[in-house]
PDB file of C-alpha atoms in Angstrom:
ATOM      1  CA  MET E   1      -0.057   0.145  -0.497  1.00  0.00           C
ATOM      2  CA  ALA E   2       1.067   3.042  -0.828  1.00  0.00           C
ATOM      3  CA  SER E   3       1.975   5.902   2.303  1.00  0.00           C
ATOM      4  CA  LYS E   4       0.311   8.755   2.679  1.00  0.00           C
ATOM      5  CA  LYS E   5       2.572  11.532   2.530  1.00  0.00           C
ATOM      6  CA  LYS E   6       2.090  14.402   5.214  1.00  0.00           C
ATOM      7  CA  LYS E   7       2.263  17.631   4.754  1.00  0.00           C
ATOM      8  CA  PRO E   8       4.991  19.498   6.297  1.00  0.00           C
ATOM      9  CA  ALA E   9       3.674  20.955   9.366  1.00  0.00           C
ATOM     10  CA  LYS E  10       3.607  24.895   9.424  1.00  0.00           C
ATOM     11  CA  LYS E  11       6.287  26.895  11.242  1.00  0.00           C
ATOM     12  CA  ARG E  12       5.078  29.275  13.985  1.00  0.00           C
ATOM     13  CA  HIS E  13       5.721  32.543  14.038  1.00  0.00           C
ATOM     14  CA  LYS E  14       6.810  33.933  17.218  1.00  0.00           C
ATOM     15  CA  ASP E  15       4.453  36.455  18.355  1.00  0.00           C
ATOM     16  CA  SER E  16       4.665  39.685  17.536  1.00  0.00           C
ATOM     17  CA  PRO E  17       5.386  42.570  21.002  1.00  0.00           C
ATOM     18  CA  ARG E  18       2.078  44.095  21.582  1.00  0.00           C
ATOM     19  CA  LYS E  19       1.873  47.540  20.880  1.00  0.00           C
ATOM     20  CA  PRO E  20       0.269  49.135  24.505  1.00  0.00           C
ATOM     21  CA  ARG E  21      -3.238  50.973  25.130  1.00  0.00           C
ATOM     22  CA  ASP E  22      -4.078  53.629  24.495  1.00  0.00           C
ATOM     23  CA  TRP E  23      -6.255  54.315  27.817  1.00  0.00           C
ATOM     24  CA  PRO E  24      -7.247  57.750  27.881  1.00  0.00           C
ATOM     25  CA  VAL E  25      -8.406  56.725  24.829  1.00  0.00           C
ATOM     26  CA  VAL E  26     -10.936  53.860  25.775  1.00  0.00           C
ATOM     27  CA  ARG E  27     -12.213  55.716  28.589  1.00  0.00           C
ATOM     28  CA  ALA E  28     -12.751  58.425  26.422  1.00  0.00           C
ATOM     29  CA  ARG E  29     -14.704  56.036  23.665  1.00  0.00           C
ATOM     30  CA  CYS E  30     -16.905  54.114  26.166  1.00  0.00           C
ATOM     31  CA  ALA E  31     -17.674  56.922  27.641  1.00  0.00           C
ATOM     32  CA  THR E  32     -18.915  58.365  24.633  1.00  0.00           C
ATOM     33  CA  ALA E  33     -20.675  54.738  24.475  1.00  0.00           C
ATOM     34  CA  ILE E  34     -22.975  55.559  27.827  1.00  0.00           C
ATOM     35  CA  ILE E  35     -24.098  58.426  27.415  1.00  0.00           C
ATOM     36  CA  ALA E  36     -25.161  57.239  23.314  1.00  0.00           C
ATOM     37  CA  LEU E  37     -27.010  54.640  25.574  1.00  0.00           C
ATOM     38  CA  VAL E  38     -28.392  56.307  27.846  1.00  0.00           C
ATOM     39  CA  LEU E  39     -30.139  58.815  25.777  1.00  0.00           C
ATOM     40  CA  ILE E  40     -31.422  56.645  23.674  1.00  0.00           C
ATOM     41  CA  GLY E  41     -33.292  54.851  26.901  1.00  0.00           C
ATOM     42  CA  ALA E  42     -34.612  58.830  27.531  1.00  0.00           C
ATOM     43  CA  GLY E  43     -36.168  58.731  24.543  1.00  0.00           C
ATOM     44  CA  GLY E  44     -37.020  55.489  23.697  1.00  0.00           C
ATOM     45  CA  ALA E  45     -38.586  55.494  27.848  1.00  0.00           C
ATOM     46  CA  TRP E  46     -40.335  59.321  27.105  1.00  0.00           C
ATOM     47  CA  VAL E  47     -41.687  57.774  23.435  1.00  0.00           C
ATOM     48  CA  LEU E  48     -43.896  54.631  25.499  1.00  0.00           C
ATOM     49  CA  GLY E  49     -44.374  56.445  28.446  1.00  0.00           C
ATOM     50  CA  LEU E  50     -45.921  60.022  26.519  1.00  0.00           C
ATOM     51  CA  GLY E  51     -48.897  57.934  26.214  1.00  0.00           C
ATOM     52  CA  PRO E  52     -49.585  56.098  29.237  1.00  0.00           C
ATOM     53  CA  LEU E  53     -49.537  59.503  30.847  1.00  0.00           C
ATOM     54  CA  ARG E  54     -51.207  61.365  28.513  1.00  0.00           C
ATOM     55  CA  SER E  55     -53.750  58.601  29.015  1.00  0.00           C
ATOM     56  CA  PHE E  56     -53.661  58.300  32.835  1.00  0.00           C
ATOM     57  CA  VAL E  57     -55.150  62.026  32.472  1.00  0.00           C
ATOM     58  CA  ALA E  58     -57.618  61.915  30.279  1.00  0.00           C
ATOM     59  CA  LYS E  59     -58.263  58.347  32.210  1.00  0.00           C
ATOM     60  CA  THR E  60     -59.213  60.710  35.215  1.00  0.00           C
ATOM     61  CA  GLN E  61     -60.635  63.875  33.975  1.00  0.00           C
ATOM     62  CA  ASP E  62     -63.224  61.122  31.478  1.00  0.00           C
ATOM     63  CA  GLY E  63     -66.824  62.245  33.276  1.00  0.00           C
ATOM     64  CA  SER E  64     -65.795  64.222  35.354  1.00  0.00           C
ATOM     65  CA  PRO E  65     -66.233  68.702  35.876  1.00  0.00           C
ATOM     66  CA  THR E  66     -63.178  70.004  35.237  1.00  0.00           C
ATOM     67  CA  THR E  67     -60.973  71.761  38.538  1.00  0.00           C
ATOM     68  CA  VAL E  68     -59.484  74.067  37.004  1.00  0.00           C
ATOM     69  CA  THR E  69     -59.577  77.801  38.315  1.00  0.00           C
ATOM     70  CA  LEU E  70     -59.406  80.909  36.574  1.00  0.00           C
ATOM     71  CA  ARG E  71     -56.754  83.675  38.749  1.00  0.00           C
ATOM     72  CA  ILE E  72     -57.754  87.156  36.391  1.00  0.00           C
ATOM     73  CA  ASN E  73     -55.624  90.303  37.236  1.00  0.00           C
ATOM     74  CA  TRP E  74     -59.195  92.427  37.346  1.00  0.00           C
ATOM     75  CA  PRO E  75     -59.188  95.757  38.424  1.00  0.00           C
ATOM     76  CA  MET E  76     -60.769  96.735  41.826  1.00  0.00           C
ATOM     77  CA  ILE E  77     -63.140  98.994  42.725  1.00  0.00           C
ATOM     78  CA  ALA E  78     -65.706  99.490  46.085  1.00  0.00           C
ATOM     79  CA  ASP E  79     -68.783  98.489  45.843  1.00  0.00           C
ATOM     80  CA  PRO E  80     -71.156 100.432  45.794  1.00  0.00           C
ATOM     81  CA  ASN E  81     -73.619  98.415  47.135  1.00  0.00           C
ATOM     82  CA  ALA E  82     -72.168  97.221  49.725  1.00  0.00           C
ATOM     83  CA  ALA E  83     -74.256  96.938  53.418  1.00  0.00           C
ATOM     84  CA  SER E  84     -72.456  99.535  54.676  1.00  0.00           C
ATOM     85  CA  ASP E  85     -71.396  99.371  58.576  1.00  0.00           C
ATOM     86  CA  ASP E  86     -69.897 100.856  61.783  1.00  0.00           C
ATOM     87  CA  ASP E  87     -66.930  99.841  60.210  1.00  0.00           C
ATOM     88  CA  ALA E  88     -67.334 101.357  56.777  1.00  0.00           C
ATOM     89  CA  GLN E  89     -64.594 103.261  56.460  1.00  0.00           C
ATOM     90  CA  THR E  90     -61.774 100.990  57.408  1.00  0.00           C
ATOM     91  CA  HIS E  91     -63.071  97.905  55.515  1.00  0.00           C
ATOM     92  CA  VAL E  92     -64.559  98.695  51.924  1.00  0.00           C
ATOM     93  CA  VAL E  93     -65.264  96.607  49.964  1.00  0.00           C
ATOM     94  CA  ARG E  94     -63.898  95.666  46.527  1.00  0.00           C
ATOM     95  CA  MET E  95     -65.314  94.141  42.871  1.00  0.00           C
ATOM     96  CA  PRO E  96     -63.778  93.194  39.949  1.00  0.00           C
ATOM     97  CA  TYR E  97     -63.977  96.969  37.410  1.00  0.00           C
ATOM     98  CA  VAL E  98     -66.860  94.938  34.910  1.00  0.00           C
ATOM     99  CA  GLY E  99     -69.320  94.085  38.274  1.00  0.00           C
ATOM    100  CA  ARG E 100     -70.094  91.054  40.268  1.00  0.00           C
ATOM    101  CA  ASP E 101     -72.630  89.152  37.758  1.00  0.00           C
ATOM    102  CA  ARG E 102     -70.144  90.691  34.378  1.00  0.00           C
ATOM    103  CA  ALA E 103     -66.869  88.492  35.230  1.00  0.00           C
ATOM    104  CA  ARG E 104     -68.964  85.817  36.614  1.00  0.00           C
ATOM    105  CA  MET E 105     -70.406  85.384  33.119  1.00  0.00           C
ATOM    106  CA  ILE E 106     -66.969  85.773  31.883  1.00  0.00           C
ATOM    107  CA  GLU E 107     -64.842  83.447  34.066  1.00  0.00           C
ATOM    108  CA  ALA E 108     -67.949  80.718  33.129  1.00  0.00           C
ATOM    109  CA  VAL E 109     -67.860  81.511  28.832  1.00  0.00           C
ATOM    110  CA  ALA E 110     -63.763  81.398  29.629  1.00  0.00           C
ATOM    111  CA  LEU E 111     -64.321  77.665  31.961  1.00  0.00           C
ATOM    112  CA  GLN E 112     -65.325  76.826  28.729  1.00  0.00           C
ATOM    113  CA  GLN E 113     -62.398  77.543  26.693  1.00  0.00           C
ATOM    114  CA  VAL E 114     -60.110  75.741  28.699  1.00  0.00           C
ATOM    115  CA  SER E 115     -59.542  72.201  28.812  1.00  0.00           C
ATOM    116  CA  ALA E 116     -57.779  70.288  32.083  1.00  0.00           C
ATOM    117  CA  ASP E 117     -55.463  68.701  29.958  1.00  0.00           C
ATOM    118  CA  PRO E 118     -52.344  70.382  31.031  1.00  0.00           C
ATOM    119  CA  PHE E 119     -50.597  69.134  27.287  1.00  0.00           C
ATOM    120  CA  ASP E 120     -53.758  71.949  25.428  1.00  0.00           C
ATOM    121  CA  LEU E 121     -51.671  74.613  25.119  1.00  0.00           C
ATOM    122  CA  GLY E 122     -54.252  75.633  21.767  1.00  0.00           C
ATOM    123  CA  SER E 123     -56.717  75.266  24.851  1.00  0.00           C
ATOM    124  CA  LEU E 124     -54.996  78.330  25.917  1.00  0.00           C
ATOM    125  CA  ARG E 125     -54.462  80.086  23.703  1.00  0.00           C
ATOM    126  CA  GLU E 126     -58.830  79.972  22.436  1.00  0.00           C
ATOM    127  CA  LEU E 127     -58.954  81.450  25.847  1.00  0.00           C
ATOM    128  CA  CYS E 128     -56.714  84.679  24.727  1.00  0.00           C
ATOM    129  CA  GLU E 129     -58.855  85.709  21.906  1.00  0.00           C
ATOM    130  CA  TYR E 130     -62.425  85.493  24.251  1.00  0.00           C
ATOM    131  CA  ILE E 131     -60.854  87.412  26.508  1.00  0.00           C
ATOM    132  CA  GLU E 132     -60.454  89.713  23.827  1.00  0.00           C
ATOM    133  CA  ARG E 133     -63.747  90.121  22.175  1.00  0.00           C
ATOM    134  CA  THR E 134     -65.414  90.494  25.209  1.00  0.00           C
ATOM    135  CA  GLY E 135     -64.319  94.377  24.852  1.00  0.00           C
ATOM    136  CA  TRP E 136     -63.121  95.112  28.107  1.00  0.00           C
ATOM    137  CA  ALA E 137     -59.598  93.403  27.314  1.00  0.00           C
ATOM    138  CA  LYS E 138     -57.134  95.018  25.332  1.00  0.00           C
ATOM    139  CA  ALA E 139     -54.456  93.003  23.175  1.00  0.00           C
ATOM    140  CA  GLY E 140     -52.323  90.358  23.797  1.00  0.00           C
ATOM    141  CA  VAL E 141     -53.611  88.862  26.993  1.00  0.00           C
ATOM    142  CA  SER E 142     -51.560  85.698  28.766  1.00  0.00           C
ATOM    143  CA  ALA E 143     -52.935  82.832  30.228  1.00  0.00           C
ATOM    144  CA  THR E 144     -50.339  80.881  32.060  1.00  0.00           C
ATOM    145  CA  ARG E 145     -50.873  77.559  33.264  1.00  0.00           C
ATOM    146  CA  LEU E 146     -50.048  77.443  37.172  1.00  0.00           C
ATOM    147  CA  PRO E 147     -50.032  73.940  40.213  1.00  0.00           C
ATOM    148  CA  GLY E 148     -52.994  73.094  41.319  1.00  0.00           C
ATOM    149  CA  ASP E 149     -54.981  73.792  37.702  1.00  0.00           C
ATOM    150  CA  ILE E 150     -54.802  77.031  38.239  1.00  0.00           C
ATOM    151  CA  VAL E 151     -54.930  79.166  35.173  1.00  0.00           C
ATOM    152  CA  GLU E 152     -54.215  83.057  35.679  1.00  0.00           C
ATOM    153  CA  ILE E 153     -55.166  85.257  32.871  1.00  0.00           C
ATOM    154  CA  GLU E 154     -52.649  88.847  32.457  1.00  0.00           C
ATOM    155  CA  ALA E 155     -54.768  91.528  30.479  1.00  0.00           C
ATOM    156  CA  GLN E 156     -54.702  95.299  29.861  1.00  0.00           C
ATOM    157  CA  TRP E 157     -57.797  96.708  30.745  1.00  0.00           C
ATOM    158  CA  ARG E 158     -60.314  98.942  28.667  1.00  0.00           C
ATOM    159  CA  TYR E 159     -61.870 101.574  30.746  1.00  0.00           C
ATOM    160  CA  PRO E 160     -65.120 103.569  29.696  1.00  0.00           C
ATOM    161  CA  SER E 161     -64.167 107.188  28.234  1.00  0.00           C
ATOM    162  CA  TRP E 162     -66.348 108.810  26.574  1.00  0.00           C
ATOM    163  CA  VAL E 163     -70.271 107.894  25.123  1.00  0.00           C
ATOM    164  CA  VAL E 164     -70.425 107.908  21.197  1.00  0.00           C
ATOM    165  CA  ARG E 165     -73.902 109.443  20.063  1.00  0.00           C
ATOM    166  CA  ARG E 166     -74.982 108.572  17.310  1.00  0.00           C
ATOM    167  CA  ALA E 167     -78.114 107.156  15.129  1.00  0.00           C
ATOM    168  CA  GLY E 168     -80.372 107.392  18.444  1.00  0.00           C
ATOM    169  CA  SER E 169     -77.934 105.529  19.787  1.00  0.00           C
ATOM    170  CA  ASP E 170     -75.162 105.213  22.600  1.00  0.00           C
ATOM    171  CA  TYR E 171     -72.188 103.143  22.383  1.00  0.00           C
ATOM    172  CA  VAL E 172     -69.080 104.095  25.604  1.00  0.00           C
ATOM    173  CA  ILE E 173     -66.091 103.821  24.604  1.00  0.00           C
ATOM    174  CA  GLY E 174     -62.371 102.884  25.866  1.00  0.00           C
ATOM    175  CA  ASP E 175     -59.440 105.518  26.749  1.00  0.00           C
ATOM    176  CA  ASP E 176     -58.226 104.101  23.610  1.00  0.00           C
ATOM    177  CA  TYR E 177     -61.378 104.528  21.311  1.00  0.00           C
ATOM    178  CA  GLY E 178     -62.677 100.667  22.138  1.00  0.00           C
ATOM    179  CA  LEU E 179     -66.064  99.890  21.988  1.00  0.00           C
ATOM    180  CA  LEU E 180     -67.017  98.898  24.644  1.00  0.00           C
ATOM    181  CA  PRO E 181     -69.649  95.853  25.237  1.00  0.00           C
ATOM    182  CA  LEU E 182     -72.116  99.308  26.835  1.00  0.00           C
ATOM    183  CA  VAL E 183     -75.344 100.781  26.847  1.00  0.00           C
ATOM    184  CA  ALA E 184     -75.518 103.782  28.211  1.00  0.00           C
ATOM    185  CA  GLY E 185     -78.405 105.533  29.705  1.00  0.00           C
ATOM    186  CA  ALA E 186     -81.097 107.344  27.391  1.00  0.00           C
ATOM    187  CA  GLU E 187     -80.578 110.496  25.616  1.00  0.00           C
ATOM    188  CA  GLY E 188     -80.549 113.361  27.750  1.00  0.00           C
ATOM    189  CA  GLU E 189     -78.667 111.863  30.832  1.00  0.00           C
ATOM    190  CA  SER E 190     -75.097 111.453  32.192  1.00  0.00           C
ATOM    191  CA  PHE E 191     -74.260 107.797  31.744  1.00  0.00           C
ATOM    192  CA  ARG E 192     -72.326 106.766  34.722  1.00  0.00           C
ATOM    193  CA  PHE E 193     -70.275 103.940  35.364  1.00  0.00           C
ATOM    194  CA  LEU E 194     -70.207 101.805  37.695  1.00  0.00           C
ATOM    195  CA  ASP E 195     -67.083 102.973  40.098  1.00  0.00           C
ATOM    196  CA  GLY E 196     -70.304 107.010  39.944  1.00  0.00           C
ATOM    197  CA  THR E 197     -67.915 108.048  37.225  1.00  0.00           C
ATOM    198  CA  ALA E 198     -70.746 110.993  34.929  1.00  0.00           C
ATOM    199  CA  LEU E 199     -68.832 110.038  31.375  1.00  0.00           C
ATOM    200  CA  ARG E 200     -69.625 112.839  28.804  1.00  0.00           C
ATOM    201  CA  TYR E 201     -70.352 113.010  25.445  1.00  0.00           C
ATOM    202  CA  ILE E 202     -69.448 113.023  21.910  1.00  0.00           C
ATOM    203  CA  THR E 203     -71.895 113.255  19.041  1.00  0.00           C
ATOM    204  CA  GLY E 204     -71.840 114.750  16.165  1.00  0.00           C
ATOM    205  CA  GLU E 205     -70.790 114.378  11.683  1.00  0.00           C
ATOM    206  CA  LEU E 206     -69.459 110.830  12.837  1.00  0.00           C
ATOM    207  CA  PRO E 207     -68.980 107.637  10.810  1.00  0.00           C
ATOM    208  CA  GLU E 208     -70.424 104.177  11.683  1.00  0.00           C
ATOM    209  CA  PRO E 209     -69.362 102.230  15.056  1.00  0.00           C
ATOM    210  CA  PRO E 210     -66.616  99.391  14.050  1.00  0.00           C
ATOM    211  CA  ARG E 211     -68.796  95.848  12.681  1.00  0.00           C
ATOM    212  CA  ASP E 212     -68.920  92.279  13.153  1.00  0.00           C
ATOM    213  CA  SER E 213     -69.502  90.330   9.665  1.00  0.00           C
ATOM    214  CA  VAL E 214     -70.605  87.083  12.230  1.00  0.00           C
ATOM    215  CA  SER E 215     -71.305  88.574  15.443  1.00  0.00           C
ATOM    216  CA  GLY E 216     -72.870  92.376  14.882  1.00  0.00           C
ATOM    217  CA  LEU E 217     -70.892  95.435  16.624  1.00  0.00           C
ATOM    218  CA  ALA E 218     -67.578  94.165  16.875  1.00  0.00           C
ATOM    219  CA  TYR E 219     -66.483  94.898  20.665  1.00  0.00           C
ATOM    220  CA  GLY E 220     -62.961  96.817  21.847  1.00  0.00           C
ATOM    221  CA  VAL E 221     -62.428  97.615  18.173  1.00  0.00           C
ATOM    222  CA  GLN E 222     -61.600 101.061  17.664  1.00  0.00           C
ATOM    223  CA  TRP E 223     -64.803 103.713  16.844  1.00  0.00           C
ATOM    224  CA  PRO E 224     -63.025 104.555  13.295  1.00  0.00           C
ATOM    225  CA  GLY E 225     -61.970 107.894  11.922  1.00  0.00           C
ATOM    226  CA  THR E 226     -60.631 110.937  13.481  1.00  0.00           C
ATOM    227  CA  SER E 227     -63.381 113.368  13.964  1.00  0.00           C
ATOM    228  CA  LEU E 228     -63.804 111.156  17.539  1.00  0.00           C
ATOM    229  CA  ARG E 229     -60.108 111.776  18.705  1.00  0.00           C
ATOM    230  CA  ASP E 230     -60.821 115.537  17.401  1.00  0.00           C
ATOM    231  CA  ALA E 231     -63.352 115.828  19.641  1.00  0.00           C
ATOM    232  CA  VAL E 232     -61.774 113.210  22.550  1.00  0.00           C
ATOM    233  CA  HIS E 233     -58.540 115.684  22.402  1.00  0.00           C
ATOM    234  CA  LEU E 234     -61.082 118.703  23.841  1.00  0.00           C
ATOM    235  CA  LEU E 235     -62.897 117.030  26.054  1.00  0.00           C
ATOM    236  CA  GLU E 236     -59.023 115.790  27.713  1.00  0.00           C
ATOM    237  CA  PHE E 237     -57.940 119.451  27.888  1.00  0.00           C
ATOM    238  CA  LEU E 238     -61.054 120.877  28.989  1.00  0.00           C
ATOM    239  CA  GLN E 239     -61.437 118.103  32.202  1.00  0.00           C
ATOM    240  CA  PRO E 240     -58.087 119.196  33.965  1.00  0.00           C
ATOM    241  CA  GLU E 241     -60.302 122.374  34.446  1.00  0.00           C
ATOM    242  CA  ALA E 242     -62.760 121.693  37.963  1.00  0.00           C
ATOM    243  CA  ASP E 243     -64.359 124.676  38.449  1.00  0.00           C
ATOM    244  CA  ILE E 244     -65.690 124.360  33.888  1.00  0.00           C
ATOM    245  CA  TRP E 245     -65.959 121.015  33.895  1.00  0.00           C
ATOM    246  CA  TRP E 246     -68.786 119.666  35.203  1.00  0.00           C
ATOM    247  CA  GLN E 247     -70.471 122.303  33.418  1.00  0.00           C
ATOM    248  CA  VAL E 248     -69.544 120.297  30.682  1.00  0.00           C
ATOM    249  CA  ALA E 249     -71.958 116.996  29.196  1.00  0.00           C
ATOM    250  CA  GLY E 250     -69.617 116.692  25.867  1.00  0.00           C
ATOM    251  CA  VAL E 251     -68.588 117.997  22.195  1.00  0.00           C
ATOM    252  CA  ARG E 252     -70.257 118.497  19.417  1.00  0.00           C
ATOM    253  CA  ILE E 253     -68.945 117.804  15.278  1.00  0.00           C
ATOM    254  CA  GLU E 254     -70.663 120.194  13.197  1.00  0.00           C
ATOM    255  CA  PRO E 255     -69.401 120.519   9.289  1.00  0.00           C
ATOM    256  CA  GLY E 256     -67.638 124.311   8.845  1.00  0.00           C
ATOM    257  CA  ALA E 257     -66.529 126.436   6.547  1.00  0.00           C
ATOM    258  CA  TRP E 258     -63.058 124.202   6.297  1.00  0.00           C
ATOM    259  CA  GLU E 259     -63.127 121.522   8.823  1.00  0.00           C
ATOM    260  CA  ASN E 260     -65.721 119.841  10.971  1.00  0.00           C
ATOM    261  CA  GLU E 261     -65.278 122.182  13.972  1.00  0.00           C
ATOM    262  CA  LEU E 262     -66.713 121.162  17.569  1.00  0.00           C
ATOM    263  CA  VAL E 263     -69.844 122.950  19.686  1.00  0.00           C
ATOM    264  CA  ILE E 264     -69.080 122.503  23.427  1.00  0.00           C
ATOM    265  CA  VAL E 265     -73.047 121.515  24.971  1.00  0.00           C
ATOM    266  CA  THR E 266     -73.242 122.025  28.319  1.00  0.00           C
ATOM    267  CA  ASP E 267     -75.658 120.677  31.098  1.00  0.00           C
ATOM    268  CA  THR E 268     -78.205 123.337  30.342  1.00  0.00           C
ATOM    269  CA  GLY E 269     -77.923 122.603  26.337  1.00  0.00           C
ATOM    270  CA  SER E 270     -76.187 125.613  25.274  1.00  0.00           C
ATOM    271  CA  ARG E 271     -73.829 125.890  22.981  1.00  0.00           C
ATOM    272  CA  ILE E 272     -70.147 126.930  22.635  1.00  0.00           C
ATOM    273  CA  ILE E 273     -68.206 127.301  19.361  1.00  0.00           C
ATOM    274  CA  TRP E 274     -65.082 126.018  19.865  1.00  0.00           C
ATOM    275  CA  GLY E 275     -63.758 125.974  16.199  1.00  0.00           C
ATOM    276  CA  ARG E 276     -60.613 123.780  15.388  1.00  0.00           C
ATOM    277  CA  PRO E 277     -59.253 120.690  18.411  1.00  0.00           C
ATOM    278  CA  PRO E 278     -56.415 121.998  20.423  1.00  0.00           C
ATOM    279  CA  GLY E 279     -53.687 122.165  19.257  1.00  0.00           C
ATOM    280  CA  GLU E 280     -54.296 123.015  15.599  1.00  0.00           C
ATOM    281  CA  GLY E 281     -56.091 126.557  15.897  1.00  0.00           C
ATOM    282  CA  GLY E 282     -54.520 129.170  13.217  1.00  0.00           C
ATOM    283  CA  GLY E 283     -56.069 131.230  11.043  1.00  0.00           C
ATOM    284  CA  LEU E 284     -58.190 134.249  12.819  1.00  0.00           C
ATOM    285  CA  GLU E 285     -58.876 132.245  15.004  1.00  0.00           C
ATOM    286  CA  ILE E 286     -57.074 132.730  18.652  1.00  0.00           C
ATOM    287  CA  SER E 287     -55.353 130.188  20.550  1.00  0.00           C
ATOM    288  CA  ASP E 288     -56.675 127.733  22.899  1.00  0.00           C
ATOM    289  CA  ASP E 289     -56.032 129.137  25.784  1.00  0.00           C
ATOM    290  CA  VAL E 290     -57.008 132.643  25.393  1.00  0.00           C
ATOM    291  CA  LYS E 291     -60.583 130.600  23.908  1.00  0.00           C
ATOM    292  CA  LEU E 292     -60.661 129.012  27.847  1.00  0.00           C
ATOM    293  CA  ALA E 293     -60.050 131.806  29.707  1.00  0.00           C
ATOM    294  CA  HIS E 294     -63.309 133.780  27.935  1.00  0.00           C
ATOM    295  CA  LEU E 295     -65.068 130.908  29.838  1.00  0.00           C
ATOM    296  CA  LYS E 296     -63.896 131.184  33.694  1.00  0.00           C
ATOM    297  CA  ALA E 297     -64.145 134.795  32.901  1.00  0.00           C
ATOM    298  CA  ALA E 298     -68.065 133.667  32.415  1.00  0.00           C
ATOM    299  CA  LYS E 299     -67.995 131.294  34.615  1.00  0.00           C
ATOM    300  CA  ARG E 300     -66.644 134.569  37.653  1.00  0.00           C
ATOM    301  CA  HIS E 301     -69.594 136.619  35.925  1.00  0.00           C
ATOM    302  CA  THR E 302     -72.856 134.646  35.760  1.00  0.00           C
ATOM    303  CA  GLY E 303     -71.260 132.048  37.495  1.00  0.00           C
ATOM    304  CA  ARG E 304     -71.868 129.616  33.774  1.00  0.00           C
ATOM    305  CA  ILE E 305     -69.228 128.845  31.100  1.00  0.00           C
ATOM    306  CA  ASP E 306     -71.854 129.249  28.285  1.00  0.00           C
ATOM    307  CA  TRP E 307     -72.956 133.447  29.870  1.00  0.00           C
ATOM    308  CA  ARG E 308     -76.282 132.219  29.921  1.00  0.00           C
ATOM    309  CA  GLU E 309     -76.856 132.323  27.043  1.00  0.00           C
ATOM    310  CA  SER E 310     -78.370 129.982  24.047  1.00  0.00           C
ATOM    311  CA  LEU E 311     -74.851 129.746  21.858  1.00  0.00           C
ATOM    312  CA  ILE E 312     -71.829 131.871  22.242  1.00  0.00           C
ATOM    313  CA  ASP E 313     -68.737 131.960  19.750  1.00  0.00           C
ATOM    314  CA  VAL E 314     -65.670 131.892  21.244  1.00  0.00           C
ATOM    315  CA  ARG E 315     -62.923 131.679  18.081  1.00  0.00           C
ATOM    316  CA  THR E 316     -62.318 135.477  18.069  1.00  0.00           C
ATOM    317  CA  GLU E 317     -60.782 137.953  20.913  1.00  0.00           C
ATOM    318  CA  GLN E 318     -64.434 139.656  21.178  1.00  0.00           C
ATOM    319  CA  PHE E 319     -66.401 136.602  21.543  1.00  0.00           C
ATOM    320  CA  GLU E 320     -69.673 136.588  20.195  1.00  0.00           C
ATOM    321  CA  ILE E 321     -73.637 136.399  21.439  1.00  0.00           C
ATOM    322  CA  ASP E 322     -76.354 134.849  19.912  1.00  0.00           C
ATOM    323  CA  ARG E 323     -79.567 135.518  21.533  1.00  0.00           C
ATOM    324  CA  THR E 324     -81.452 134.236  19.271  1.00  0.00           C
ATOM    325  CA  ALA E 325     -80.826 130.252  18.629  1.00  0.00           C
ATOM    326  CA  GLN E 326     -82.332 128.083  20.560  1.00  0.00           C
ATOM    327  CA  SER E 327     -80.764 126.067  23.580  1.00  0.00           C
ATOM    328  CA  GLU E 328     -80.437 121.984  22.843  1.00  0.00           C
TER     329      GLU E 328
END
């Protein structure tokens, strides 16, 4: 038999010397790997846990009334209907400046806009939009969710300042000319707000109030045009003069030769032709300070800024009295 040839044995090579390990590099790579694993695990836990967390919140609210509480930064005024007692001078009962009933109604509707879900930011935006649509708050309302199911509302509030009397209707506007959801008193009567403030009226040549195609009157929207602002400027010019202000009932805007003329209407219905808005005088008209001096002189001599006449004109140095005119 032929014998099998043995394969020659492989020569064993001596192991080459190992290089020393760079331990700082090893430690850095291990740390990077560990951090990556931690982040991956945390992300997975968040993704897996977000659903159950939302489900848990929904289950705890399902079939139960919302527990959200509103905290609104209402301006506060003294309650005119609070019962008086011996401690009335030291303890003043205060209420939201819009009135207790109106504040409760606004808060009740506002709560319907808020979701009890703490992740629902859209409902907070809807809440802010509703507060602005009421007409009481100026633009820029903010809502913040606080611990304890509290939603805090911060706003700059529109305070009733003037009454616009147009086409048989009275509209209350704020200091920024924004329309308020208030019904003024009957024509001929001064509108008084809850704190007792009597509002002067503006009437005459005025554009229509701001309107919304859906809801009718657009509360919170500024009254269009410039004539209303001209009349307000005159009222603001007269207001610091306490000795004559109480006899001013309002301002009427009438068409003039070149532009609208402003006419002061007194509490007895007499008219005082003032002319151009304060700060815009010129031509034959005297300065605003001289016009004001005419009113003060009339008050000193007769006790009335209208000289107890139905119509006077204070636009010139020698003011005129029209005894043939009838009072309003």
